[in-house]
mmCIF file of C-alpha atoms in Angstrom:
data_model
loop_
_atom_site.group_PDB
_atom_site.id
_atom_site.type_symbol
_atom_site.label_atom_id
_atom_site.label_comp_id
_atom_site.label_asym_id
_atom_site.label_seq_id
_atom_site.Cartn_x
_atom_site.Cartn_y
_atom_site.Cartn_z
ATOM 1 C CA MET A 1 -24.523 4.424 10.681
ATOM 2 C CA ILE A 2 -24.275 2.239 7.453
ATOM 3 C CA ARG A 3 -26.367 -0.985 7.450
ATOM 4 C CA PHE A 4 -24.846 -4.367 7.260
ATOM 5 C CA SER A 5 -26.284 -5.166 4.127
ATOM 6 C CA GLU A 6 -24.829 -2.007 2.603
ATOM 7 C CA LEU A 7 -21.409 -2.781 3.981
ATOM 8 C CA ALA A 8 -21.385 -6.421 2.828
ATOM 9 C CA ASN A 9 -22.410 -5.366 -0.718
ATOM 10 C CA MET A 10 -19.568 -2.813 -0.900
ATOM 11 C CA PHE A 11 -17.095 -5.320 0.489
ATOM 12 C CA PHE A 12 -17.989 -8.078 -1.618
ATOM 13 C CA LEU A 13 -18.559 -6.251 -4.902
ATOM 14 C CA THR A 14 -15.442 -3.886 -4.511
ATOM 15 C CA GLY A 15 -13.586 -7.060 -3.538
ATOM 16 C CA ALA A 16 -14.461 -8.639 -6.879
ATOM 17 C CA ALA A 17 -13.598 -5.439 -8.735
ATOM 18 C CA VAL A 18 -10.097 -5.393 -7.202
ATOM 19 C CA VAL A 19 -9.593 -8.935 -7.954
ATOM 20 C CA LEU A 20 -10.438 -8.305 -11.688
ATOM 21 C CA LEU A 21 -7.987 -5.328 -11.693
ATOM 22 C CA LYS A 22 -5.403 -7.424 -10.054
ATOM 23 C CA ILE A 23 -5.844 -10.063 -12.927
ATOM 24 C CA ILE A 24 -5.792 -7.496 -15.512
ATOM 25 C CA PHE A 25 -2.616 -6.017 -14.146
ATOM 26 C CA ARG A 26 -0.760 -9.162 -14.318
ATOM 27 C CA HIS A 27 -0.876 -9.070 -18.159
ATOM 28 C CA ASN A 28 0.918 -6.383 -19.867
ATOM 29 C CA ASN A 29 -1.200 -6.459 -22.931
ATOM 30 C CA ALA A 30 -4.322 -6.096 -21.169
ATOM 31 C CA ILE A 31 -2.902 -2.829 -19.507
ATOM 32 C CA LEU A 32 -1.834 -1.491 -22.710
ATOM 33 C CA TRP A 33 -5.081 -2.311 -24.601
ATOM 34 C CA LEU A 34 -7.402 -1.064 -22.130
ATOM 35 C CA ASP A 35 -5.293 2.048 -21.398
ATOM 36 C CA ALA A 36 -3.484 2.527 -18.224
ATOM 37 C CA ARG A 37 -5.258 6.082 -17.696
ATOM 38 C CA LEU A 38 -8.628 4.419 -17.949
ATOM 39 C CA LEU A 39 -7.721 1.778 -15.209
ATOM 40 C CA LEU A 40 -6.311 4.337 -13.038
ATOM 41 C CA GLY A 41 -9.453 6.304 -13.412
ATOM 42 C CA CYS A 42 -11.553 3.330 -12.577
ATOM 43 C CA MET A 43 -9.358 2.789 -9.403
ATOM 44 C CA MET A 44 -9.922 6.383 -8.318
ATOM 45 C CA ALA A 45 -13.662 5.891 -8.899
ATOM 46 C CA MET A 46 -13.682 3.147 -6.545
ATOM 47 C CA VAL A 47 -11.694 5.128 -4.026
ATOM 48 C CA LEU A 48 -14.354 7.953 -4.101
ATOM 49 C CA ARG A 49 -17.079 5.364 -3.775
ATOM 50 C CA LEU A 50 -15.799 3.711 -0.882
ATOM 51 C CA PHE A 51 -15.841 7.139 1.065
ATOM 52 C CA VAL A 52 -19.666 7.082 0.778
ATOM 53 C CA LEU A 53 -20.873 4.671 3.294
ATOM 54 C CA ALA A 54 -24.173 4.114 1.885
ATOM 55 C CA ASP A 55 -26.057 2.656 -0.897
ATOM 56 C CA SER A 56 -26.338 4.448 -4.310
ATOM 57 C CA PRO A 57 -29.841 6.240 -4.777
ATOM 58 C CA VAL A 58 -30.031 4.282 -8.067
ATOM 59 C CA ALA A 59 -29.311 0.888 -6.810
ATOM 60 C CA ASN A 60 -31.505 -2.067 -7.409
ATOM 61 C CA ASN A 61 -32.098 -4.512 -4.546
ATOM 62 C CA VAL A 62 -31.644 -8.158 -5.465
ATOM 63 C CA PRO A 63 -33.197 -10.375 -2.846
ATOM 64 C CA VAL A 64 -31.131 -13.259 -1.279
ATOM 65 C CA PHE A 65 -33.395 -16.188 0.170
ATOM 66 C CA ARG A 66 -30.885 -18.421 1.843
ATOM 67 C CA VAL A 67 -28.037 -18.072 4.408
ATOM 68 C CA TYR A 68 -27.847 -14.201 4.096
ATOM 69 C CA PRO A 69 -31.312 -13.578 5.917
ATOM 70 C CA GLU A 70 -30.296 -16.052 8.722
ATOM 71 C CA MET A 71 -26.878 -14.570 8.960
ATOM 72 C CA CYS A 72 -28.356 -11.018 9.404
ATOM 73 C CA ARG A 73 -31.021 -12.025 11.998
ATOM 74 C CA PHE A 74 -28.004 -13.694 14.206
ATOM 75 C CA LEU A 75 -25.875 -10.427 14.039
ATOM 76 C CA ARG A 76 -28.968 -8.428 15.067
ATOM 77 C CA LYS A 77 -29.823 -10.997 17.838
ATOM 78 C CA SER A 78 -29.659 -9.231 21.276
ATOM 79 C CA LEU A 79 -26.506 -10.071 23.413
ATOM 80 C CA PHE A 80 -27.309 -8.083 26.458
ATOM 81 C CA HIS A 81 -28.998 -4.764 27.599
ATOM 82 C CA TRP A 82 -27.012 -1.662 28.355
ATOM 83 C CA ASN A 83 -28.770 1.715 29.279
ATOM 84 C CA GLY A 84 -31.812 0.658 27.711
ATOM 85 C CA ILE A 85 -30.113 -0.444 24.439
ATOM 86 C CA ASP A 86 -30.264 -3.901 23.042
ATOM 87 C CA VAL A 87 -26.638 -4.658 22.260
ATOM 88 C CA ASN A 88 -26.057 -6.999 19.430
ATOM 89 C CA ILE A 89 -22.925 -8.143 17.251
ATOM 90 C CA VAL A 90 -23.794 -5.267 14.540
ATOM 91 C CA ILE A 91 -23.320 -2.589 17.438
ATOM 92 C CA VAL A 92 -20.442 -4.173 18.793
ATOM 93 C CA SER A 93 -18.854 -4.272 15.329
ATOM 94 C CA GLN A 94 -19.456 -0.814 14.654
ATOM 95 C CA PHE A 95 -17.838 0.235 17.944
ATOM 96 C CA LEU A 96 -14.849 -1.649 16.981
ATOM 97 C CA TRP A 97 -14.902 -0.128 13.460
ATOM 98 C CA ILE A 98 -14.944 3.501 14.980
ATOM 99 C CA THR A 99 -12.334 2.598 17.551
ATOM 100 C CA GLY A 100 -10.012 1.155 15.119
ATOM 101 C CA ALA A 101 -10.648 4.227 12.753
ATOM 102 C CA ILE A 102 -9.534 6.401 15.332
ATOM 103 C CA PHE A 103 -6.235 4.539 16.153
ATOM 104 C CA SER A 104 -5.446 4.157 12.542
ATOM 105 C CA ALA A 105 -5.818 7.957 11.898
ATOM 106 C CA ILE A 106 -3.664 8.815 15.058
ATOM 107 C CA TYR A 107 -1.045 6.299 13.573
ATOM 108 C CA ARG A 108 -1.149 7.735 10.113
ATOM 109 C CA ILE A 109 -1.127 11.285 11.102
ATOM 110 C CA GLU A 110 1.784 10.736 13.613
ATOM 111 C CA GLY A 111 3.808 9.137 10.762
ATOM 112 C CA TYR A 112 3.139 12.177 8.408
ATOM 113 C CA ILE A 113 4.112 14.505 11.171
ATOM 114 C CA ILE A 114 7.185 12.553 11.833
ATOM 115 C CA THR A 115 8.344 12.248 8.106
ATOM 116 C CA LYS A 116 7.549 16.053 7.500
ATOM 117 C CA LYS A 117 10.175 17.017 10.574
ATOM 118 C CA ARG A 118 12.641 14.369 9.141
ATOM 119 C CA ILE A 119 12.204 15.624 5.573
ATOM 120 C CA ARG A 120 12.825 19.272 6.725
ATOM 121 C CA SER A 121 16.039 18.260 8.774
ATOM 122 C CA TYR A 122 17.783 16.627 5.827
ATOM 123 C CA ARG A 123 20.514 18.562 4.045
ATOM 124 C CA ARG A 124 19.309 20.934 1.265
ATOM 125 C CA LEU A 125 20.653 19.918 -2.318
ATOM 126 C CA LYS A 126 22.196 22.974 -3.949
ATOM 127 C CA ASP A 127 23.999 21.294 -6.753
ATOM 128 C CA SER A 128 23.427 23.552 -9.853
ATOM 129 C CA LYS A 129 22.797 20.407 -12.016
ATOM 130 C CA PHE A 130 19.758 19.247 -9.959
ATOM 131 C CA VAL A 131 18.385 23.050 -9.633
ATOM 132 C CA GLY A 132 18.874 23.636 -13.142
ATOM 133 C CA ALA A 133 17.109 20.470 -13.945
ATOM 134 C CA VAL A 134 14.054 21.693 -12.105
ATOM 135 C CA GLU A 135 13.971 24.948 -13.772
ATOM 136 C CA ARG A 136 14.261 23.457 -17.125
ATOM 137 C CA ILE A 137 11.397 21.042 -16.444
ATOM 138 C CA ASN A 138 9.133 23.739 -14.850
ATOM 139 C CA LYS A 139 9.881 25.854 -18.021
ATOM 140 C CA GLU A 140 8.886 22.682 -20.293
ATOM 141 C CA LEU A 141 5.727 22.082 -18.487
ATOM 142 C CA GLY A 142 4.771 25.765 -18.036
ATOM 143 C CA LYS A 143 4.761 25.342 -14.227
ATOM 144 C CA LYS A 144 5.975 27.520 -11.568
ATOM 145 C CA ALA A 145 5.825 25.344 -8.290
ATOM 146 C CA LYS A 146 8.993 25.594 -6.070
ATOM 147 C CA PHE A 147 10.463 22.524 -4.980
ATOM 148 C CA ARG A 148 12.849 22.035 -2.153
ATOM 149 C CA LEU A 149 15.363 19.527 -2.772
ATOM 150 C CA VAL A 150 17.071 17.457 -0.046
ATOM 151 C CA ILE A 151 19.644 14.743 0.182
ATOM 152 C CA SER A 152 20.370 12.045 2.581
ATOM 153 C CA GLN A 153 21.791 8.440 2.730
ATOM 154 C CA GLU A 154 18.487 7.497 4.510
ATOM 155 C CA PHE A 155 16.585 7.747 1.066
ATOM 156 C CA SER A 156 17.003 4.471 -0.911
ATOM 157 C CA THR A 157 15.208 5.884 -3.985
ATOM 158 C CA PRO A 158 14.342 9.361 -5.135
ATOM 159 C CA CYS A 159 11.000 10.366 -3.741
ATOM 160 C CA ILE A 160 8.808 13.391 -3.241
ATOM 161 C CA PHE A 161 6.689 14.408 -0.196
ATOM 162 C CA GLY A 162 4.200 17.328 0.375
ATOM 163 C CA VAL A 163 1.326 19.041 -1.202
ATOM 164 C CA PHE A 164 1.875 22.754 -0.502
ATOM 165 C CA GLU A 165 5.505 22.810 0.066
ATOM 166 C CA PRO A 166 6.895 19.778 -2.078
ATOM 167 C CA TYR A 167 10.133 18.445 -1.288
ATOM 168 C CA ILE A 168 12.263 16.062 -3.578
ATOM 169 C CA GLY A 169 14.407 13.802 -1.750
ATOM 170 C CA MET A 170 17.436 12.251 -3.383
ATOM 171 C CA PRO A 171 19.702 9.296 -2.140
ATOM 172 C CA GLU A 172 23.547 9.912 -2.198
ATOM 173 C CA MET A 173 24.381 8.280 -5.532
ATOM 174 C CA GLU A 174 26.177 9.260 -8.693
ATOM 175 C CA LEU A 175 23.925 10.539 -11.763
ATOM 176 C CA THR A 176 24.763 11.997 -14.967
ATOM 177 C CA PRO A 177 23.201 15.331 -16.058
ATOM 178 C CA GLU A 178 20.569 13.480 -18.376
ATOM 179 C CA GLU A 179 19.750 11.082 -15.484
ATOM 180 C CA ILE A 180 19.423 13.936 -13.014
ATOM 181 C CA TYR A 181 16.897 15.537 -15.637
ATOM 182 C CA LEU A 182 14.967 12.299 -15.986
ATOM 183 C CA VAL A 183 14.844 11.672 -12.013
ATOM 184 C CA MET A 184 13.715 15.296 -11.462
ATOM 185 C CA LYS A 185 10.906 15.053 -14.139
ATOM 186 C CA HIS A 186 9.616 11.962 -12.844
ATOM 187 C CA GLU A 187 9.114 13.011 -9.157
ATOM 188 C CA MET A 188 7.910 16.412 -10.508
ATOM 189 C CA LEU A 189 5.206 14.913 -12.816
ATOM 190 C CA HIS A 190 4.005 12.971 -9.684
ATOM 191 C CA TYR A 191 3.415 16.274 -7.962
ATOM 192 C CA TYR A 192 1.820 18.022 -11.125
ATOM 193 C CA ARG A 193 -0.453 15.053 -11.760
ATOM 194 C CA GLY A 194 -1.812 15.405 -8.223
ATOM 195 C CA ASP A 195 -0.443 12.041 -7.241
ATOM 196 C CA MET A 196 0.556 13.206 -3.605
ATOM 197 C CA ILE A 197 -3.241 14.047 -3.204
ATOM 198 C CA VAL A 198 -4.129 10.738 -4.187
ATOM 199 C CA LYS A 199 -1.750 9.130 -1.849
ATOM 200 C CA ILE A 200 -3.200 10.976 0.909
ATOM 201 C CA MET A 201 -6.858 10.039 -0.215
ATOM 202 C CA CYS A 202 -5.636 6.315 -0.115
ATOM 203 C CA GLU A 203 -4.252 6.716 3.261
ATOM 204 C CA ALA A 204 -7.609 8.406 4.344
ATOM 205 C CA LEU A 205 -9.287 5.493 2.980
ATOM 206 C CA LYS A 206 -7.219 3.035 4.726
ATOM 207 C CA VAL A 207 -8.287 5.040 8.096
ATOM 208 C CA VAL A 208 -12.117 4.492 7.341
ATOM 209 C CA HIS A 209 -11.617 0.894 5.924
ATOM 210 C CA TRP A 210 -8.742 -0.217 8.309
ATOM 211 C CA TRP A 211 -10.175 -3.688 8.565
ATOM 212 C CA ASN A 212 -10.798 -4.269 4.699
ATOM 213 C CA TRP A 213 -8.014 -6.186 2.940
ATOM 214 C CA PHE A 214 -9.204 -5.108 -0.693
ATOM 215 C CA VAL A 215 -8.650 -1.518 0.108
ATOM 216 C CA TYR A 216 -5.096 -2.146 0.889
ATOM 217 C CA ARG A 217 -4.803 -4.057 -2.395
ATOM 218 C CA LEU A 218 -6.451 -1.194 -4.312
ATOM 219 C CA ALA A 219 -3.978 1.444 -2.792
ATOM 220 C CA GLU A 220 -1.147 -0.876 -4.046
ATOM 221 C CA LEU A 221 -2.663 -0.974 -7.555
ATOM 222 C CA ILE A 222 -3.100 2.753 -7.533
ATOM 223 C CA ALA A 223 0.462 3.335 -6.532
ATOM 224 C CA SER A 224 1.688 0.985 -9.518
ATOM 225 C CA MET A 225 -0.706 2.604 -11.969
ATOM 226 C CA GLN A 226 0.778 6.156 -10.757
ATOM 227 C CA GLU A 227 4.438 4.857 -11.700
ATOM 228 C CA ILE A 228 3.409 3.566 -15.083
ATOM 229 C CA ASN A 229 1.377 6.397 -16.193
ATOM 230 C CA VAL A 230 4.391 8.795 -15.258
ATOM 231 C CA ASP A 231 6.705 6.496 -17.271
ATOM 232 C CA PHE A 232 4.393 6.543 -20.117
ATOM 233 C CA GLN A 233 4.043 10.478 -20.025
ATOM 234 C CA ILE A 234 7.905 10.676 -19.915
ATOM 235 C CA VAL A 235 8.838 8.180 -22.809
ATOM 236 C CA ARG A 236 5.779 9.498 -25.045
ATOM 237 C CA GLY A 237 7.542 11.472 -27.989
ATOM 238 C CA LEU A 238 11.168 10.714 -26.907
ATOM 239 C CA PRO A 239 13.689 9.305 -29.512
ATOM 240 C CA GLU A 240 14.401 5.813 -29.236
ATOM 241 C CA MET A 241 17.894 6.513 -27.669
ATOM 242 C CA GLU A 242 16.589 8.626 -24.842
ATOM 243 C CA GLN A 243 13.810 6.085 -24.047
ATOM 244 C CA LEU A 244 16.694 3.647 -23.477
ATOM 245 C CA GLU A 245 18.463 6.219 -21.217
ATOM 246 C CA TYR A 246 15.356 6.268 -19.279
ATOM 247 C CA VAL A 247 15.302 2.595 -18.826
ATOM 248 C CA ASP A 248 18.748 2.508 -17.730
ATOM 249 C CA CYS A 249 18.311 5.237 -15.206
ATOM 250 C CA LEU A 250 15.251 2.969 -13.867
ATOM 251 C CA VAL A 251 17.679 0.062 -13.478
ATOM 252 C CA LYS A 252 20.327 2.085 -11.906
ATOM 253 C CA VAL A 253 18.179 3.272 -9.038
ATOM 254 C CA ALA A 254 16.727 -0.029 -8.721
ATOM 255 C CA ARG A 255 20.223 -1.355 -8.214
ATOM 256 C CA HIS A 256 20.901 1.382 -5.570
ATOM 257 C CA ARG A 257 17.914 0.496 -3.672
ATOM 258 C CA LYS A 258 18.972 -3.323 -3.365
ATOM 259 C CA LYS A 259 22.069 -2.309 -1.879
ATOM 260 C CA LYS A 260 20.023 -0.664 1.211
ATOM 261 C CA LYS A 261 19.604 -2.764 4.227
ATOM 262 C CA ARG A 262 16.640 -1.053 5.476
ATOM 263 C CA GLU A 263 13.639 0.941 4.493
ATOM 264 C CA LYS A 264 12.815 3.648 6.728
ATOM 265 C CA GLN A 265 10.880 6.158 4.695
ATOM 266 C CA TRP A 266 7.995 3.930 3.791
ATOM 267 C CA GLU A 267 5.650 7.020 4.553
ATOM 268 C CA ILE A 268 6.929 9.010 1.531
ATOM 269 C CA SER A 269 7.782 6.515 -1.196
ATOM 270 C CA PHE A 270 5.190 5.836 -3.479
ATOM 271 C CA TRP A 271 6.200 2.260 -4.293
ATOM 272 C CA LYS A 272 8.866 -0.081 -2.914
ATOM 273 C CA GLU A 273 9.569 -1.908 -6.249
ATOM 274 C CA SER A 274 11.152 -5.193 -6.635
ATOM 275 C CA PRO A 275 13.294 -6.142 -9.703
ATOM 276 C CA SER A 276 10.290 -7.802 -11.208
ATOM 277 C CA GLU A 277 8.195 -4.795 -10.980
ATOM 278 C CA ILE A 278 11.007 -2.546 -12.585
ATOM 279 C CA ASN A 279 11.123 -5.163 -15.339
ATOM 280 C CA LYS A 280 7.304 -4.746 -15.836
ATOM 281 C CA ARG A 281 7.376 -0.952 -16.124
ATOM 282 C CA ILE A 282 10.330 -1.332 -18.728
ATOM 283 C CA ARG A 283 8.313 -3.840 -20.749
ATOM 284 C CA LEU A 284 5.014 -1.690 -20.530
ATOM 285 C CA MET A 285 7.295 1.373 -21.732
ATOM 286 C CA LEU A 286 8.739 -0.304 -24.713
ATOM 287 C CA LYS A 287 5.637 -2.097 -25.715
ATOM 288 C CA ASN A 288 3.341 1.090 -25.346
ATOM 289 C CA GLN A 289 5.220 2.573 -28.044
ATOM 290 C CA GLU A 290 4.379 -0.080 -30.466
ATOM 291 C CA ILE A 291 0.753 -0.415 -29.547
ATOM 292 C CA ASP A 292 -0.268 3.090 -28.887
ATOM 293 C CA GLY A 293 -1.451 3.876 -32.512
ATOM 294 C CA LYS A 294 -3.120 0.490 -32.778
ATOM 295 C CA LYS A 295 -5.994 0.649 -30.612
ATOM 296 C CA THR A 296 -9.191 0.034 -32.315
ATOM 297 C CA THR A 297 -12.896 0.399 -31.624
ATOM 298 C CA ALA A 298 -13.032 -2.898 -30.075
ATOM 299 C CA SER A 299 -10.260 -2.034 -27.398
ATOM 300 C CA PHE A 300 -12.525 0.974 -26.478
ATOM 301 C CA LEU A 301 -15.666 -0.909 -26.184
ATOM 302 C CA LEU A 302 -13.677 -3.554 -24.274
ATOM 303 C CA SER A 303 -12.402 -0.718 -21.803
ATOM 304 C CA ALA A 304 -16.084 0.616 -21.467
ATOM 305 C CA GLY A 305 -17.053 -2.829 -20.439
ATOM 306 C CA ILE A 306 -14.463 -3.065 -17.869
ATOM 307 C CA LEU A 307 -15.390 0.502 -16.475
ATOM 308 C CA CYS A 308 -19.019 -0.751 -16.223
ATOM 309 C CA MET A 309 -18.054 -3.951 -14.289
ATOM 310 C CA ILE A 310 -15.667 -2.211 -11.893
ATOM 311 C CA VAL A 311 -17.097 1.062 -11.259
ATOM 312 C CA VAL A 312 -21.008 1.064 -12.150
ATOM 313 C CA GLY A 313 -21.752 -2.524 -11.112
ATOM 314 C CA PRO A 314 -21.348 -2.043 -7.542
ATOM 315 C CA ASN A 315 -23.371 1.061 -7.556
ATOM 316 C CA ILE A 316 -26.567 -0.416 -9.291
ATOM 317 C CA LEU A 317 -26.817 -3.823 -7.578
ATOM 318 C CA THR A 318 -27.574 -4.078 -3.942
ATOM 319 C CA PHE A 319 -27.760 -7.577 -2.409
ATOM 320 C CA GLU A 320 -30.401 -7.597 0.224
ATOM 321 C CA PRO A 321 -31.450 -10.382 2.942
ATOM 322 C CA TYR A 322 -34.993 -11.599 2.105
ATOM 323 C CA ALA A 323 -36.742 -12.219 5.328
ATOM 324 C CA ILE A 324 -39.953 -13.877 4.286
ATOM 325 C CA PRO A 325 -39.814 -17.462 3.162
ATOM 326 C CA GLU A 326 -40.825 -18.035 -0.434
ATOM 327 C CA GLU A 327 -43.842 -20.221 0.497
ATOM 328 C CA LYS A 328 -45.207 -17.275 2.639
ATOM 329 C CA VAL A 329 -44.941 -14.562 0.071
ATOM 330 C CA GLU A 330 -48.437 -14.909 -0.961
ATOM 331 C CA GLY A 331 -50.740 -12.812 0.959
ATOM 332 C CA SER A 332 -48.134 -10.566 2.404
ATOM 333 C CA VAL A 333 -47.593 -6.889 1.669
ATOM 334 C CA GLY A 334 -44.908 -4.443 1.591
ATOM 335 C CA ILE A 335 -44.958 -0.673 0.785
ATOM 336 C CA LYS A 336 -42.022 1.877 0.308
ATOM 337 C CA GLY A 337 -44.052 5.306 0.499
ATOM 338 C CA GLY A 338 -45.041 5.094 4.367
ATOM 339 C CA GLY A 339 -48.772 4.045 3.739
ATOM 340 C CA ILE A 340 -48.766 1.213 6.218
ATOM 341 C CA CYS A 341 -49.638 1.505 10.110
ATOM 342 C CA TYR A 342 -50.811 -0.365 12.976
ATOM 343 C CA LEU A 343 -53.999 0.087 15.139
ATOM 344 C CA ASP A 344 -53.542 -0.910 18.592
ATOM 345 C CA ASN A 345 -56.815 -2.766 19.640
ATOM 346 C CA LYS A 346 -55.838 -2.696 23.347
ATOM 347 C CA ASP A 347 -56.180 -6.429 23.823
ATOM 348 C CA GLY A 348 -52.726 -7.508 22.724
ATOM 349 C CA THR A 349 -53.641 -7.547 19.073
ATOM 350 C CA TYR A 350 -53.008 -4.889 16.272
ATOM 351 C CA ASP A 351 -54.711 -4.119 12.954
ATOM 352 C CA ILE A 352 -52.544 -3.706 9.971
ATOM 353 C CA TYR A 353 -53.799 -0.853 7.794
ATOM 354 C CA VAL A 354 -52.317 -0.369 4.200
ATOM 355 C CA ASP A 355 -53.344 3.242 2.719
ATOM 356 C CA GLY A 356 -56.139 3.514 5.111
ATOM 357 C CA GLN A 357 -57.655 -0.025 4.273
ATOM 358 C CA TYR A 358 -57.680 -2.771 6.766
ATOM 359 C CA PHE A 359 -55.547 -5.611 5.819
ATOM 360 C CA LYS A 360 -55.037 -8.229 8.615
ATOM 361 C CA THR A 361 -54.909 -8.501 12.576
ATOM 362 C CA THR A 362 -51.635 -9.527 14.062
ATOM 363 C CA ILE A 363 -50.378 -10.123 17.467
ATOM 364 C CA GLU A 364 -47.072 -8.683 17.075
ATOM 365 C CA VAL A 365 -45.399 -5.490 15.853
ATOM 366 C CA PHE A 366 -42.985 -6.797 13.490
ATOM 367 C CA ASP A 367 -41.210 -3.554 12.304
ATOM 368 C CA LYS A 368 -40.729 -0.752 14.858
ATOM 369 C CA GLY A 369 -40.363 1.786 12.237
ATOM 370 C CA ILE A 370 -43.875 1.514 11.254
ATOM 371 C CA PRO A 371 -46.299 4.054 13.386
ATOM 372 C CA VAL A 372 -48.818 2.662 15.862
ATOM 373 C CA TYR A 373 -52.054 4.462 16.416
ATOM 374 C CA ASN A 374 -54.527 4.511 19.003
ATOM 375 C CA THR A 375 -57.999 5.200 17.034
ATOM 376 C CA LEU A 376 -59.431 4.669 13.544
ATOM 377 C CA GLU A 377 -59.573 8.276 12.890
ATOM 378 C CA GLU A 378 -55.786 8.671 13.440
ATOM 379 C CA VAL A 379 -55.232 6.032 10.677
ATOM 380 C CA ILE A 380 -57.834 7.502 8.377
ATOM 381 C CA ARG A 381 -56.390 11.090 9.083
ATOM 382 C CA LYS A 382 -52.899 9.634 8.079
#
């Protein structure tokens, strides 16, 4: 199981990265100059890293001398004995973590199954305008996926669901042929870009880190960046008038959503957007066309710096509790290669040997992971 120091390091450094991303996301110019694709890539790198519950093999330990060591000792202090095991706060926390993850997994899997059944029960949308739009977009993109179109008043916004059998859900609203094309292309791009797989990965991450507030914020940021990246891909290369048509389409769908009294389909919606978020997407689309050709070497260097801070930093730094007071460091010894051992003197004392050489005598075995031998021959032979 992951050590407390590893978990704390992952929590605080990832939390700092999420806060930094949140600050960047508040400023449209920062998103544009840093590149939306790079930011989404940073977030996905964080998701993959959080699935690995262990320190990076290239991490460098940074000792923390105050508070942290005392806190770690407190967490490992025995609360009671059970079946020959010293139960402490760390063990109790691990049990609660695993239990919570099991319940979270059951809850999310059940929600997925219910949603799948509900989607399949909705009326098939066979309108030739929608079917024709899907065929046209597949031809433009050079793809062949078959999308099942369904319609229901339960949908507040267009959405997509499924990986192997993708469904596009449409609310009951009036759309022009051009709006139908734009809506279908938006949802189909989500599928072809792998956004549904990313959605599932984020839900799986919430299962593992069900207690971590920063993971939920990271998932929200990823959902926002997915929408922004799809918007950019749609309007890229479009004439100005068609860009405005896409903007009008976003506003129209947002107004329809506002009229709905309840949101039942949270499981399949990529994002429940407020008017301010729709406004943000529109501003970003319009500004992106102006700034896209003006990115300089400085902006790419800044992007690389942000990437290092968000992704690389948490993997090369590990803050560890320093258990020896600074004034007692002199005369102490530590070794990583396994060359340290104890010799039991049979009188309540132990000789410490380092690489076969006597170091000092002690009355206590400080680390149960260090081997204890009964004879000097065993020590030397080791």
